[in-house]
CSV table of C-alpha atoms in Angstrom, one decimal:
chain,number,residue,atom,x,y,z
A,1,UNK,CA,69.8,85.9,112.8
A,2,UNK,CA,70.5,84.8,116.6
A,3,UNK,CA,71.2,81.7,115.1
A,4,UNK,CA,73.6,80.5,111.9
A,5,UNK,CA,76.7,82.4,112.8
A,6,UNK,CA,80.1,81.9,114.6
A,7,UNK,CA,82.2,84.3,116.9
A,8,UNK,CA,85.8,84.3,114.6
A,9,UNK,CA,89.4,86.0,115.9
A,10,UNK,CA,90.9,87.1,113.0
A,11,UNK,CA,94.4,86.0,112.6
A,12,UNK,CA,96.4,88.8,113.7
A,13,UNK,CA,99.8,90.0,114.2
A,14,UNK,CA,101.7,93.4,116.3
A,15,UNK,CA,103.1,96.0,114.0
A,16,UNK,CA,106.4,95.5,115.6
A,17,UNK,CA,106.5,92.2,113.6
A,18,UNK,CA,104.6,93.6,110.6
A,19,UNK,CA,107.5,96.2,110.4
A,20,UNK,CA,110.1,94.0,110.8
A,21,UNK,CA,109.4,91.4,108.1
A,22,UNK,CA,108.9,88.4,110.3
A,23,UNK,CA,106.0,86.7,110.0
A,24,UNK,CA,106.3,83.4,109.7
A,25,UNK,CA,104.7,81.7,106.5
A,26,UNK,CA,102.2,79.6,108.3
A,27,UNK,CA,100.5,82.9,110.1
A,28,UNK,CA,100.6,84.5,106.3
A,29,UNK,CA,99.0,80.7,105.1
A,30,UNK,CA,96.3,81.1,107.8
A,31,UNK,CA,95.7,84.8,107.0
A,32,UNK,CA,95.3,84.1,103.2
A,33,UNK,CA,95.4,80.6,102.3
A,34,UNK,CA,92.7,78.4,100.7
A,35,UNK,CA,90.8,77.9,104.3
A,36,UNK,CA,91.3,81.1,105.3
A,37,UNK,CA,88.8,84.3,105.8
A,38,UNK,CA,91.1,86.3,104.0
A,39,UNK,CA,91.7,89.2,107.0
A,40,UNK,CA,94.7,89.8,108.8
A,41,UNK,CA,94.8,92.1,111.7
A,42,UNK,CA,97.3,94.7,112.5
A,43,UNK,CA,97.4,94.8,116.6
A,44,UNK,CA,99.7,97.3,119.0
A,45,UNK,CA,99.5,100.1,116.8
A,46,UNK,CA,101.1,103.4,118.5
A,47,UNK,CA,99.1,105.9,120.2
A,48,UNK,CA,98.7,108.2,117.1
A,49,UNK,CA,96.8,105.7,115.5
A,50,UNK,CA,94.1,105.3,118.3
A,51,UNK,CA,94.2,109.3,118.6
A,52,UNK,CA,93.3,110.1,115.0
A,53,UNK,CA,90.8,107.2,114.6
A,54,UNK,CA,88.2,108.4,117.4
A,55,UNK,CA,89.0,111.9,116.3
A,56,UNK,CA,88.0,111.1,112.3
A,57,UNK,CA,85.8,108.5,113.7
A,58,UNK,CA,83.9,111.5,115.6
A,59,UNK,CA,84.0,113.6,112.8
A,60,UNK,CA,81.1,110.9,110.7
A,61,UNK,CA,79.1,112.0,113.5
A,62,UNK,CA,79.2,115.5,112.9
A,63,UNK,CA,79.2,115.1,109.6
A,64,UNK,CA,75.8,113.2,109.2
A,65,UNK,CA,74.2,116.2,111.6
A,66,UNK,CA,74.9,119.1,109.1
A,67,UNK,CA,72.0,120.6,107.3
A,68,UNK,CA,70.9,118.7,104.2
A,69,UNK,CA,71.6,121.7,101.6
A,70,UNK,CA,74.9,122.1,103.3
A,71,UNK,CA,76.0,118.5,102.2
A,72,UNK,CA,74.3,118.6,98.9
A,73,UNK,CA,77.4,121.4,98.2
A,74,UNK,CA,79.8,118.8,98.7
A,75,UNK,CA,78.5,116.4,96.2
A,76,UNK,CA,80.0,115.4,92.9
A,77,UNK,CA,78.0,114.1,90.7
A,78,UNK,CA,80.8,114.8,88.1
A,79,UNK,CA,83.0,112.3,90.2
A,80,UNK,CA,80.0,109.5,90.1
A,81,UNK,CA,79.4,111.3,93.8
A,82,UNK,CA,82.9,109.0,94.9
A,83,UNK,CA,84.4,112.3,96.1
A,84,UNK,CA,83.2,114.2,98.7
A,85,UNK,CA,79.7,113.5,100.7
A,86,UNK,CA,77.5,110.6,99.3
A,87,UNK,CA,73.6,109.3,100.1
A,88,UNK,CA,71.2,107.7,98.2
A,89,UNK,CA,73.7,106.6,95.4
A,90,UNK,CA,73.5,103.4,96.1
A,91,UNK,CA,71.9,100.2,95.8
A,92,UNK,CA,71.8,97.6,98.2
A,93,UNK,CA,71.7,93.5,97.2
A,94,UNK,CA,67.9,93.4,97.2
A,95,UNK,CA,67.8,96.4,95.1
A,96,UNK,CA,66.8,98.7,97.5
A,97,UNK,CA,68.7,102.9,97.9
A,98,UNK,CA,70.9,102.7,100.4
A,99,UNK,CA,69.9,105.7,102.8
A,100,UNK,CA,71.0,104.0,106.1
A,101,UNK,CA,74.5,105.6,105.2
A,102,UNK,CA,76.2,108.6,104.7
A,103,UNK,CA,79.7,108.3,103.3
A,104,UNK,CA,82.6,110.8,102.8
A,105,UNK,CA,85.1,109.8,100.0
A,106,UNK,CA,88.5,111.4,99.3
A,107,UNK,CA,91.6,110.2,97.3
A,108,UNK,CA,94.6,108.8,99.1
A,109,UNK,CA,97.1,107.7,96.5
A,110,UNK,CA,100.0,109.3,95.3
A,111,UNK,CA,99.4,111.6,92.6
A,112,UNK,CA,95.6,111.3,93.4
A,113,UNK,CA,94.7,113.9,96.1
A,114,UNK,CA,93.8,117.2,93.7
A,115,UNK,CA,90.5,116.1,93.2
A,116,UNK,CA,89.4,115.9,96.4
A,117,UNK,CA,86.9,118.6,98.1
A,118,UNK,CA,87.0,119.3,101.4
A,119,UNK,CA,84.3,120.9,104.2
A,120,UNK,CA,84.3,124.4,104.7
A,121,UNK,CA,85.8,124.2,107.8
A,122,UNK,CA,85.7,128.0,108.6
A,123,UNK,CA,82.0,128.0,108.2
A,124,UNK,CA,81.2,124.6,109.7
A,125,UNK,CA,83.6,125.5,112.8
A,126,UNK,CA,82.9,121.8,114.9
A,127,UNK,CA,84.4,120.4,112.0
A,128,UNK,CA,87.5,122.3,112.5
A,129,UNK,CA,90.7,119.8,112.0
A,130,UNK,CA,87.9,117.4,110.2
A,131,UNK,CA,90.8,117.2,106.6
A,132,UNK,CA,94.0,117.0,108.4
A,133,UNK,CA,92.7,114.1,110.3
A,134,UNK,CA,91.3,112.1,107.7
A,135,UNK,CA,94.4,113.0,105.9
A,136,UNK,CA,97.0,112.3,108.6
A,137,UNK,CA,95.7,109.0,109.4
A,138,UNK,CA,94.4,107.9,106.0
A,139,UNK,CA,98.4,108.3,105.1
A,140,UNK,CA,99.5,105.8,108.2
A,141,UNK,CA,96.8,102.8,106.6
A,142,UNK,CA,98.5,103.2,103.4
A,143,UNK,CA,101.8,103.5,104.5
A,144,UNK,CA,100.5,100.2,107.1
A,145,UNK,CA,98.7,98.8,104.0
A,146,UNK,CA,102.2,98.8,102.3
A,147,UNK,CA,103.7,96.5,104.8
A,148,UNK,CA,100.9,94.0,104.6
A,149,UNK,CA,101.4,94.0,101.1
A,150,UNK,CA,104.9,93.3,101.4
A,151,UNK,CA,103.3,90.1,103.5
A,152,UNK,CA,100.9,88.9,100.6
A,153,UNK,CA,103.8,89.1,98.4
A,154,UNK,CA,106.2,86.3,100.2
A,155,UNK,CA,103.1,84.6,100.7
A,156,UNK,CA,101.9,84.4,96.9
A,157,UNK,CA,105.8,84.5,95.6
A,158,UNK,CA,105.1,80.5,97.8
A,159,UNK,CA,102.5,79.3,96.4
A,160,UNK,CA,101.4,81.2,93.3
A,161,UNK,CA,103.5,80.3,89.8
A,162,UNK,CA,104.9,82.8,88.3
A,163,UNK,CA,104.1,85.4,90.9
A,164,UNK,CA,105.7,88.7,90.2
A,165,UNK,CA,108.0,89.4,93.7
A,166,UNK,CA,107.1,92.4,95.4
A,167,UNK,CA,104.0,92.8,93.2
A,168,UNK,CA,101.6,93.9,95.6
A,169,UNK,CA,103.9,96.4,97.3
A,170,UNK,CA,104.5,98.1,94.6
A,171,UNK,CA,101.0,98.4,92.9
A,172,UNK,CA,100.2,100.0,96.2
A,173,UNK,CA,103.3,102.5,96.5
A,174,UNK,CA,102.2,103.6,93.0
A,175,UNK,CA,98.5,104.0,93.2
A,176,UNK,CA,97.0,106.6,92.0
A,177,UNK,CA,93.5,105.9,92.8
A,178,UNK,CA,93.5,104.9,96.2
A,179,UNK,CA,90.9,105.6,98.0
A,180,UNK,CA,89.1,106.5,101.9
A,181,UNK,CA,85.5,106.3,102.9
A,182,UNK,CA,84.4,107.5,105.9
A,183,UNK,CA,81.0,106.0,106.9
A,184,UNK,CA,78.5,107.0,109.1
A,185,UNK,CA,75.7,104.5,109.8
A,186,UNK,CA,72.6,106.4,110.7
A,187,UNK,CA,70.5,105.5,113.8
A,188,UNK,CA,67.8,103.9,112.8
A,189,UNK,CA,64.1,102.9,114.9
A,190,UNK,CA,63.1,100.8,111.8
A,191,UNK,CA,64.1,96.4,112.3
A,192,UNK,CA,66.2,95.2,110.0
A,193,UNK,CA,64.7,93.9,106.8
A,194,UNK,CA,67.9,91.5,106.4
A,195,UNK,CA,70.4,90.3,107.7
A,196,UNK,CA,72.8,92.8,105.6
A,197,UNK,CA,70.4,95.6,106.2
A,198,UNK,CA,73.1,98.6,106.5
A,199,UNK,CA,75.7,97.3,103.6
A,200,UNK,CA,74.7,94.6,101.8
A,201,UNK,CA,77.1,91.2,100.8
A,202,UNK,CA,79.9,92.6,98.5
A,203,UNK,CA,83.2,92.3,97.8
A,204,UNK,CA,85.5,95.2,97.4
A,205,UNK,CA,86.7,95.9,94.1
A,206,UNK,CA,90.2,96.8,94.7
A,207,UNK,CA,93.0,95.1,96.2
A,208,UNK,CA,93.9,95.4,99.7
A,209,UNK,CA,91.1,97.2,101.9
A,210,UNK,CA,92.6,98.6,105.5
A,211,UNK,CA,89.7,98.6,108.1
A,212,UNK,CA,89.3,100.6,111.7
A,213,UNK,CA,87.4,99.0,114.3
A,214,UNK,CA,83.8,100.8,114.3
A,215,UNK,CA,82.7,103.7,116.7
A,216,UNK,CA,79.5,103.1,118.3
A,217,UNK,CA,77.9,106.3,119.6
A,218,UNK,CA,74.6,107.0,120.9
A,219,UNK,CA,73.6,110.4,119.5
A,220,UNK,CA,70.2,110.7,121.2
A,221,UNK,CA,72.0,113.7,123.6
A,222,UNK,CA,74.1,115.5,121.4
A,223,UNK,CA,73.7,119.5,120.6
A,224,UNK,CA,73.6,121.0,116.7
A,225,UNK,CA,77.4,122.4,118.4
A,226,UNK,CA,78.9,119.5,119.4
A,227,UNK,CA,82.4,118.9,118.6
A,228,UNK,CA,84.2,115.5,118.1
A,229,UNK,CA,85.6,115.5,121.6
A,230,UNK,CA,82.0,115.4,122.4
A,231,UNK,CA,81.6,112.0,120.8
A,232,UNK,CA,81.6,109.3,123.7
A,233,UNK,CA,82.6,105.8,122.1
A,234,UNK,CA,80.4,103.2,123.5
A,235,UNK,CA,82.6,100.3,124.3
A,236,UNK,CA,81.0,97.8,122.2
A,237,UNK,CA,77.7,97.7,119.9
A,238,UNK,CA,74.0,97.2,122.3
A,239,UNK,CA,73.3,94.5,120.2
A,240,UNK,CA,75.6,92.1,120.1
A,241,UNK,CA,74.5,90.5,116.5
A,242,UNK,CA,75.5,93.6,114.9
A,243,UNK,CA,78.7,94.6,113.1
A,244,UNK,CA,81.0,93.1,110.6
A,245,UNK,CA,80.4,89.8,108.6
A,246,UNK,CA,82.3,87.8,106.6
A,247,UNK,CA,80.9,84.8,104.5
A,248,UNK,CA,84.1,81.6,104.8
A,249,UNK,CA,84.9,79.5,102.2
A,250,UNK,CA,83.8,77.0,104.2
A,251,UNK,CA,80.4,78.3,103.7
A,252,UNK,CA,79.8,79.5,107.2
A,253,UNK,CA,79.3,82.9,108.5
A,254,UNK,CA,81.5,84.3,110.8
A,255,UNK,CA,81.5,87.5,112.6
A,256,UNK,CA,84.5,89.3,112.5
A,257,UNK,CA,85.7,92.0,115.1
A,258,UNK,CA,88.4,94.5,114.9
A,259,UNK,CA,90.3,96.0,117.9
A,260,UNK,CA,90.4,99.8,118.3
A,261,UNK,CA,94.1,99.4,118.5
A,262,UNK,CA,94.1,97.3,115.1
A,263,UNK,CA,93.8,97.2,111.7
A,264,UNK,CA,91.9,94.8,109.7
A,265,UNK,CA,93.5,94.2,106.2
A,266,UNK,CA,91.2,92.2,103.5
A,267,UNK,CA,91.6,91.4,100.0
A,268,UNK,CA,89.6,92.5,97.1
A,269,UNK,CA,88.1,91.3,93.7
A,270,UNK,CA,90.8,92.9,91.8
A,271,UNK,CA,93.5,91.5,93.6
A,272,UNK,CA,91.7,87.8,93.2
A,273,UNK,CA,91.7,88.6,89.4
A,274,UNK,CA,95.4,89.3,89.0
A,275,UNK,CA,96.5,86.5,91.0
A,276,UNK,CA,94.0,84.3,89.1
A,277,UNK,CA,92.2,83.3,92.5
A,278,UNK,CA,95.9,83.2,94.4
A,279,UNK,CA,94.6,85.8,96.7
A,280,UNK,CA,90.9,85.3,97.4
A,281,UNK,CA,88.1,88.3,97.7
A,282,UNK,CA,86.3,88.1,100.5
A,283,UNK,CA,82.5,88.4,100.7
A,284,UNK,CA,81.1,90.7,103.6
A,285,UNK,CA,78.3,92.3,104.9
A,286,UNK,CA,77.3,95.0,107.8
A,287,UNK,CA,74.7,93.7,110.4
A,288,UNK,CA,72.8,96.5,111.6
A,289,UNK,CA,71.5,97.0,115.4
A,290,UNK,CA,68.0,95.9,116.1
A,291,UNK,CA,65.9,98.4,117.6
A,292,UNK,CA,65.6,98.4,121.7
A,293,UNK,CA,68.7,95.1,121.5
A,294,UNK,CA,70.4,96.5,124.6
A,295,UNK,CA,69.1,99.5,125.4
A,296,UNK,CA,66.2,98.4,127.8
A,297,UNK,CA,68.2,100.5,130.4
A,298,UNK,CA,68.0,103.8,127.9
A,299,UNK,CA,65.2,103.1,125.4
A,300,UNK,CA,65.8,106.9,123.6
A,301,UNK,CA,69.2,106.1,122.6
A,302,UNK,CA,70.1,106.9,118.8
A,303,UNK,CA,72.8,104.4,118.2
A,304,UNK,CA,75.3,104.9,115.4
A,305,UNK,CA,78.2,103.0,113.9
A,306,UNK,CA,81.2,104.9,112.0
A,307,UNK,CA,83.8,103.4,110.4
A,308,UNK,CA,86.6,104.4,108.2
A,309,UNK,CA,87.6,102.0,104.9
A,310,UNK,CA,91.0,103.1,102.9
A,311,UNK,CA,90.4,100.7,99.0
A,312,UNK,CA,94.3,99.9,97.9
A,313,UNK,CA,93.3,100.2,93.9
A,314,UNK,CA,95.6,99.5,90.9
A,315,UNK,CA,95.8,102.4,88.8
A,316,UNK,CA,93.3,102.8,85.8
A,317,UNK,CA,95.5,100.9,83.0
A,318,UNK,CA,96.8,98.3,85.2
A,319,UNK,CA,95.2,94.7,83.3
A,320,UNK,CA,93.2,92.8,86.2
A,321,UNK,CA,91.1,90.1,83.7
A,322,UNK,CA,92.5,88.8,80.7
A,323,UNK,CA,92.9,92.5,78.6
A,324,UNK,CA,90.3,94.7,81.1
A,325,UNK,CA,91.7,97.1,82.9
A,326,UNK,CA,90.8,98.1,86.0
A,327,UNK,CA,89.6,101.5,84.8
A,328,UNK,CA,87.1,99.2,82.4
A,329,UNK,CA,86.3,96.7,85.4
A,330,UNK,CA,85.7,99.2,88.3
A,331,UNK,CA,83.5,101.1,85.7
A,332,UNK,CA,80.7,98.1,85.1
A,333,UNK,CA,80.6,97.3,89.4
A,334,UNK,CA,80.3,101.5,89.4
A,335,UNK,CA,77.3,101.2,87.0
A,336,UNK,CA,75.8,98.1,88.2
A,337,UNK,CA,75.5,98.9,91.9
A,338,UNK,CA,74.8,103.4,92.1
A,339,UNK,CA,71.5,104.5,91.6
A,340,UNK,CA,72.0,107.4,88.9
């Protein structure tokens, strides 16, 4: 894949401007129109942000260290294994069980949080702090997520008939099942099989999906009691193909990177439903690191990528295609793409 892709910069904008209202409607047309990628970057974020996102970011580390059996008492198979620790439950585009990944889920809308389950953190006592983290910061991308919403409104209220203003806003103020996934891309000695070897070409099913920049690591020195402050963030990938990918509706491929000081905001396949293609999903994929790219200077290094993705969702009875409801829709992708 050294060849076929192009370097994109993401249309972005501060949060100063994001919080006051101001963005012009060309940026919004270039963020979201027809030609678009359909990303918009939040840039300058304050301090807190770039605290709690190596912090949680660190955490995905730990997380994907503890003991097997000790995981396996944090899954939910009663919640389709969409709360709490997740591996193996998926299934990649060419079929394959995605075990490349380990994923924590927890529910971030309003009215949504009671099902959640939560390490034990006085038992697992590096992961101390681990839920107030993901909890603290999880609740600045919705609240951020809000605002960008607020943005996709003026923009749709201009160009899609009978738009219904403040729309997005307030599906997102509402939600109920909202919801964070904290991933943690294992390090991995095996090539690449594709292109899309570590998260195959999807779109996300919801509306509005707030990204962090990724945390590369290299986790070939750390102890069974290391701590997230012992988590040194490389300052970009080795391998300079991998990372984030997002198929244009020009038909190219572009990849796409995210400052550590920004937020990425994409749409979803639910939101291009509603909107009757107004908004459209966008089609992406993660690249994973080729084994030895960059690391001639320290060939032991165990290289992984954690990320953190908060879904913007409409609540269960909310129509998104003709009379389907978004309970009904996210079901079928739910069936269609987990392994049990």
């Amino acid at each position: 894949m050294s060849e076929g892709f192009q370097h994109a910069t993401p249309v972005s904008i501060p949060y100063a401007t994001l919080i006051s209202s101001s963005i012009p409607l060309d940026t919004l047309e270039q963020a979201f129109g027809p030609t678009s990628l359909g990303i918009l970057v939040v840039t300058d974020l304050p301090q807190h942000f770039s605290d709690l996102r190596k912090k949680l970011l660190s955490y995905a580390s730990l997380l994907g260290r503890l003991p097997k059996e000790t995981l396996e008492k944090y899954e939910l198979p009663e919640k389709n294994f969409l709360v709490g620790w997740s591996c193996g439950k998926e299934r990649l585009g060419n079929g394959e069980i995605d075990k490349l990944k380990g994923s924590w889920y927890a529910n971030v809308g309003e009215g949504g949080r009671e099902g959640n389950v939560w390490v034990d953190e006085d038992v697992e006592k590096n992961m101390k702090g681990f839920r107030i983290t993901m909890e603290e910061l999880c609740h600045f991308i919705v609240d951020t997520a809000k605002l960008v919403a607020r943005a996709c409104d003026t923009f749709s209220a201009a160009h899609i008939p009978d738009y219904t203003p403040s729309f997005l806003e307030s599906m997102i103020a509402d939600s109920q099942t909202t919801k964070a996934r904290l991933l943690h891309y294992y390090p991995s000695d095996e090539a690449p099989t594709s292109a899309d070897s570590w998260c195959g070409t999807h779109l996300d099913h919801g509306c509005l999906t707030g990204l962090t920049s990724a945390l590369w690591t290299d986790e070939s020195t750390l102890s069974d009691k290391a701590k997230a402050d012992d988590i040194v963030e490389l300052d970009s990938a080795p391998d300079p193909e991998a990372g984030l990918y997002i198929h244009g509706r020009d038909g190219a491929l572009y990849k796409v990177g995210i400052p550590r000081n920004g937020l990425g905001f994409q749409t979803g396949e639910a939101l291009e439903k509603i909107t009757r293609g107004g908004l459209k999903a966008v089609p992406h994929f993660v690249k994973g690191t080729r084994p030895g790219v960059g690391l001639e200077s320290n060939p032991g290094a165990k290289i992984a990528r954690n990320t953190l993705a908060v879904f913007t969702q409409p609540n269960l009875d909310v129509k998104v295609d003709g009379e389907k409801t978004f309970e009904v829709f996210q079901r079928e992708i739910i069936e269609r793409n987990t392994t049990y």
